[in-house]
mmCIF file of C-alpha atoms in Angstrom:
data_model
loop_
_atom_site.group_PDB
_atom_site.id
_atom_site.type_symbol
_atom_site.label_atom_id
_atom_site.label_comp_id
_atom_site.label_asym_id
_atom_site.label_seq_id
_atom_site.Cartn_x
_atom_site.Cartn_y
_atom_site.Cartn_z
ATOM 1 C CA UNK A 1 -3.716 -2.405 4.404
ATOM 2 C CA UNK A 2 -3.842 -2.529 8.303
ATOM 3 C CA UNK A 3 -0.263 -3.153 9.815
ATOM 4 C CA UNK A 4 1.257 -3.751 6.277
ATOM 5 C CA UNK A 5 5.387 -3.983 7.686
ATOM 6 C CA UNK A 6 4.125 -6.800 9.302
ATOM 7 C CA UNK A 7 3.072 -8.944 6.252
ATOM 8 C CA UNK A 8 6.535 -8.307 5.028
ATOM 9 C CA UNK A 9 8.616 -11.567 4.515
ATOM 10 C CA UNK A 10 12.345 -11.065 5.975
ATOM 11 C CA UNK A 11 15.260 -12.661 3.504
ATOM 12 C CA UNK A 12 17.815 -11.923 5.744
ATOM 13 C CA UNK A 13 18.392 -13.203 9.444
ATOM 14 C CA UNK A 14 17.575 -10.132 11.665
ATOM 15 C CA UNK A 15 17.951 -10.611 15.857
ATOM 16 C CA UNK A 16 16.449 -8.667 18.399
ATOM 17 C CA UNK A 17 16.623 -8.739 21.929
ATOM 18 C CA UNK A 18 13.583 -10.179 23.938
ATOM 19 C CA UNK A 19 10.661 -7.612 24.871
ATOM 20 C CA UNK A 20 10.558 -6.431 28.041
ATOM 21 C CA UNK A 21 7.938 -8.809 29.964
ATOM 22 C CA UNK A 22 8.517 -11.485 27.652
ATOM 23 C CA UNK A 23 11.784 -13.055 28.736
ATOM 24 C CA UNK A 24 12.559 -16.490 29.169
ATOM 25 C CA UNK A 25 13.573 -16.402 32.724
ATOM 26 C CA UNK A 26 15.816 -19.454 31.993
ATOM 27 C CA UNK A 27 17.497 -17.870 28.749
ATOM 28 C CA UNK A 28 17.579 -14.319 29.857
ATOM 29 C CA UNK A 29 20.552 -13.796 26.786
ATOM 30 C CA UNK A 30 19.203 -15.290 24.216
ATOM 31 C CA UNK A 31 17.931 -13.043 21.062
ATOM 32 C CA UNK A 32 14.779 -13.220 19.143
ATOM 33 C CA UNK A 33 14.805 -14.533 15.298
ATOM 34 C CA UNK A 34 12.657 -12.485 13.612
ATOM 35 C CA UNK A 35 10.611 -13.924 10.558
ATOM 36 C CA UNK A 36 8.350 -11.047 9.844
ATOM 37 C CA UNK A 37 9.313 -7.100 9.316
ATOM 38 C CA UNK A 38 8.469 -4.950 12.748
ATOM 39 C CA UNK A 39 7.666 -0.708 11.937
ATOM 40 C CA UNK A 40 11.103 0.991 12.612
ATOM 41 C CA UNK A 41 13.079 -2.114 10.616
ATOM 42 C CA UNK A 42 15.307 -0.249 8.393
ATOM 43 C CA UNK A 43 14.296 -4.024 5.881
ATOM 44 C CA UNK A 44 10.338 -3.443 6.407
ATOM 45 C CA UNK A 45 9.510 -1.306 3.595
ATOM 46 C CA UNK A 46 11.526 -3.138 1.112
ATOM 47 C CA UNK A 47 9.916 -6.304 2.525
ATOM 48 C CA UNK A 48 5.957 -5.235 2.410
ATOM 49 C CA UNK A 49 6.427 -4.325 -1.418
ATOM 50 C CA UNK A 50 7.918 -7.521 -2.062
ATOM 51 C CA UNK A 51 5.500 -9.523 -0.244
ATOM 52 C CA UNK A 52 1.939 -7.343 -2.135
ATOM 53 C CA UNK A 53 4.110 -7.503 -5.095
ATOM 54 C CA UNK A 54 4.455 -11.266 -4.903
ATOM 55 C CA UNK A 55 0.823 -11.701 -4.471
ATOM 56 C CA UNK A 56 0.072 -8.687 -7.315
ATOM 57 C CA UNK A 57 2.274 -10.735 -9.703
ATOM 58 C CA UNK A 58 0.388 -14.268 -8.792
ATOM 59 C CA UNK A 59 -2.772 -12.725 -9.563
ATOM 60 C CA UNK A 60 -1.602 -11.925 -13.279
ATOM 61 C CA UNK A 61 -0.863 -8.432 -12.326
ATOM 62 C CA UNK A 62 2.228 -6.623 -14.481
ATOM 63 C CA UNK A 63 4.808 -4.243 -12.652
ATOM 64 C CA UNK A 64 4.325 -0.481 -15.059
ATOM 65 C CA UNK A 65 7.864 -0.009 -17.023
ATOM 66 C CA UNK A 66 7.709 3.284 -16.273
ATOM 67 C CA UNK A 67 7.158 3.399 -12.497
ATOM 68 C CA UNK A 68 7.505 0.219 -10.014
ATOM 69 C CA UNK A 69 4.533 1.068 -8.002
ATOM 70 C CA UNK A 70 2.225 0.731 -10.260
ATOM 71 C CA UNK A 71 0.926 -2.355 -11.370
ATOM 72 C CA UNK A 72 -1.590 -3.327 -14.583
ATOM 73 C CA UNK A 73 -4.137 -6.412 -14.812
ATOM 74 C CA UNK A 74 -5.322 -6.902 -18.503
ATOM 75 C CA UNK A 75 -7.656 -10.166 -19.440
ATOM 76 C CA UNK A 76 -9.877 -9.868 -21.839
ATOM 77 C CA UNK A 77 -11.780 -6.960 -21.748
ATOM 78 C CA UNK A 78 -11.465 -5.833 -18.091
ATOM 79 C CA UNK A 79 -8.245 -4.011 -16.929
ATOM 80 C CA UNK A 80 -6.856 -2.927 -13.402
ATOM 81 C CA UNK A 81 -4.596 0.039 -12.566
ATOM 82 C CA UNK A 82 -3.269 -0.345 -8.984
ATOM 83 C CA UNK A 83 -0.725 2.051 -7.327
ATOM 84 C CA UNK A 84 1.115 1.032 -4.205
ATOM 85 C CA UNK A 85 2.103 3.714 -1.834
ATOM 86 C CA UNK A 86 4.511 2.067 0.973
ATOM 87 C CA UNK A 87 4.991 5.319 2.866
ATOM 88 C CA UNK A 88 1.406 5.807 3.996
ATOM 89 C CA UNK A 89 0.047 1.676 3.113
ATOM 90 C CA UNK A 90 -2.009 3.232 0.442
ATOM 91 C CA UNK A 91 -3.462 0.888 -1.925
ATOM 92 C CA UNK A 92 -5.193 2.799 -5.095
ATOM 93 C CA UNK A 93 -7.169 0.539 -7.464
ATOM 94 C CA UNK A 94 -8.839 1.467 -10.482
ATOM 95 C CA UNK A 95 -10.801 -0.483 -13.158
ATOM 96 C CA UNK A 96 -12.855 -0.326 -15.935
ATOM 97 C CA UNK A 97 -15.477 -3.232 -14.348
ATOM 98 C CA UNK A 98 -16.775 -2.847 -11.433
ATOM 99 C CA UNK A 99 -17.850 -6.426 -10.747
ATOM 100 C CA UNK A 100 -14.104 -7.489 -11.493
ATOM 101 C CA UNK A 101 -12.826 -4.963 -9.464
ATOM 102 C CA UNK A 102 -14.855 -6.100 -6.549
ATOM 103 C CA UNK A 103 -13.837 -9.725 -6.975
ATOM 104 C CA UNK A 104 -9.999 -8.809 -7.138
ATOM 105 C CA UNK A 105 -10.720 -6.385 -4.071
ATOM 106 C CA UNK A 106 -12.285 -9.498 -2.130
ATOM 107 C CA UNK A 107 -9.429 -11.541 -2.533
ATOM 108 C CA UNK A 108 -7.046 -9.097 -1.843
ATOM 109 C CA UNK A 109 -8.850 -8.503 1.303
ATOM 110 C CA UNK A 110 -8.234 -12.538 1.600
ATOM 111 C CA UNK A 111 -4.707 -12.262 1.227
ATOM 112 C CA UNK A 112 -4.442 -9.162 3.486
ATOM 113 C CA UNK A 113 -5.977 -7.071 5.992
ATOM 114 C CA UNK A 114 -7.408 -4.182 4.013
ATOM 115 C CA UNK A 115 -10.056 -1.351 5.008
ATOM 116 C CA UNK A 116 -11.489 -0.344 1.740
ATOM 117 C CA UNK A 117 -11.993 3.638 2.104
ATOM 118 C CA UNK A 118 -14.056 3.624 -1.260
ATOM 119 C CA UNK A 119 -13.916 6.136 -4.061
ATOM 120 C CA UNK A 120 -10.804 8.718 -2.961
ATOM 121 C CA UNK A 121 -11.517 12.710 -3.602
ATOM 122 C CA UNK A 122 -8.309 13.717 -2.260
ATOM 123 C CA UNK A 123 -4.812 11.680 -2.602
ATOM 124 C CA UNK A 124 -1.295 13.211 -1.970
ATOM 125 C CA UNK A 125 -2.291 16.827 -2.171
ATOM 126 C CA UNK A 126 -4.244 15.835 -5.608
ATOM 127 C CA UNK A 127 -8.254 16.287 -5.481
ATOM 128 C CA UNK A 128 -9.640 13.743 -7.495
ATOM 129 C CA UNK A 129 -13.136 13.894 -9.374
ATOM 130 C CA UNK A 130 -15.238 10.887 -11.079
ATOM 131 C CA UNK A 131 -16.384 12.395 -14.358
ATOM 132 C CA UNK A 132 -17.991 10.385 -17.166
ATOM 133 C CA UNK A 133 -15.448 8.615 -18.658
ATOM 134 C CA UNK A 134 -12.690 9.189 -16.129
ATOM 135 C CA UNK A 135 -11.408 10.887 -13.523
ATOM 136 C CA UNK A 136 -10.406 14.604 -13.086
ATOM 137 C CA UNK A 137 -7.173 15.402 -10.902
ATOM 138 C CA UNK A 138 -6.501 18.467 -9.811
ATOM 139 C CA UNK A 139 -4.115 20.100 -7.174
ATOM 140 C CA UNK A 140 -7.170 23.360 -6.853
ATOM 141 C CA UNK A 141 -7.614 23.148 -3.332
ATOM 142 C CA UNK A 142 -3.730 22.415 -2.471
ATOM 143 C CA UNK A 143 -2.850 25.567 -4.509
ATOM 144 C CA UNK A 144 -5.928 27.475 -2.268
ATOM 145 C CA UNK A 145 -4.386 26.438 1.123
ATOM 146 C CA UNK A 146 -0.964 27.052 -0.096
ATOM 147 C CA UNK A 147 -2.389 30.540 -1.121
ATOM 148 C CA UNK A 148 -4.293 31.094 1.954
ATOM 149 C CA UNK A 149 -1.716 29.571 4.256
ATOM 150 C CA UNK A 150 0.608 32.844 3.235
ATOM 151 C CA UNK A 151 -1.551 35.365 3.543
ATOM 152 C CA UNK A 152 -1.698 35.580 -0.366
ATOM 153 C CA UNK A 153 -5.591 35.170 -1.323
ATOM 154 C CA UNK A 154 -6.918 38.968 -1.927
#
């Protein structure tokens, strides 16, 4: 998701000084309300998840009991695995249909600027391989560089 802290909702009032070449010349002291999260707001992680979890939940979506940033979309036949990574604005979908998958990728590309990067290989030091029936993960090639990074491959 492009520029994801700034989708993020604010629930608390949060000032900031006017920008440098955008003050009011006849308010020069007055602050700025924000509305929306800016990067470097100790509130803008917090207030991106809420805001894609707001929309994930709309869309039928289920918050995982096990781990909040992942979320699961069962109807019928077709099911959805999505993992949110806030750090890096990571948005990893998985399905079982591909049509479905597109149609819930279109609308979250509706909702929210997304680039979709297509199938992943490599995610958080993991390589990850389509297989029939699934997907392989592996850390291989993280243990090689680790390996080769001190001098240890003979």
């Amino acid at each position: 998701v492009k520029n994801a802290f700034l989708h993020g909702l604010l629930k608390e009032d949060v000032y900031m000084a006017q920008p440098p070449g955008f003050v009011d010349p006849t308010h020069p002291n007055h602050v700025c309300k924000l509305h929306k999260a800016l990067y470097g707001l100790k509130q803008a992680p917090r207030a991106w998840f809420h805001r894609i979890s707001s929309f994930l939940l709309s869309f039928g979506f289920q918050h995982s009991k096990s781990d909040s940033s992942i979320f699961i979309f069962w109807h019928a036949s077709y099911v959805i695995f999505l993992l949110l990574y806030v750090d890096d604005m990571y948005i990893v979908v998985i399905g079982n249909d591909s049509k479905f998958l597109h149609q819930f990728i279109t609308a979250l590309g509706l909702a929210f600027d997304i680039k979709d990067l297509g199938p992943f290989h490599f995610f958080l030091g993991l390589q990850v391989t389509t297989k029939s029936g699934g997907l392989h993960i592996s850390q291989l090639k993280y243990a090689h560089d680790l390996l080769q990074r001190h001098d240890m491959l003979h």
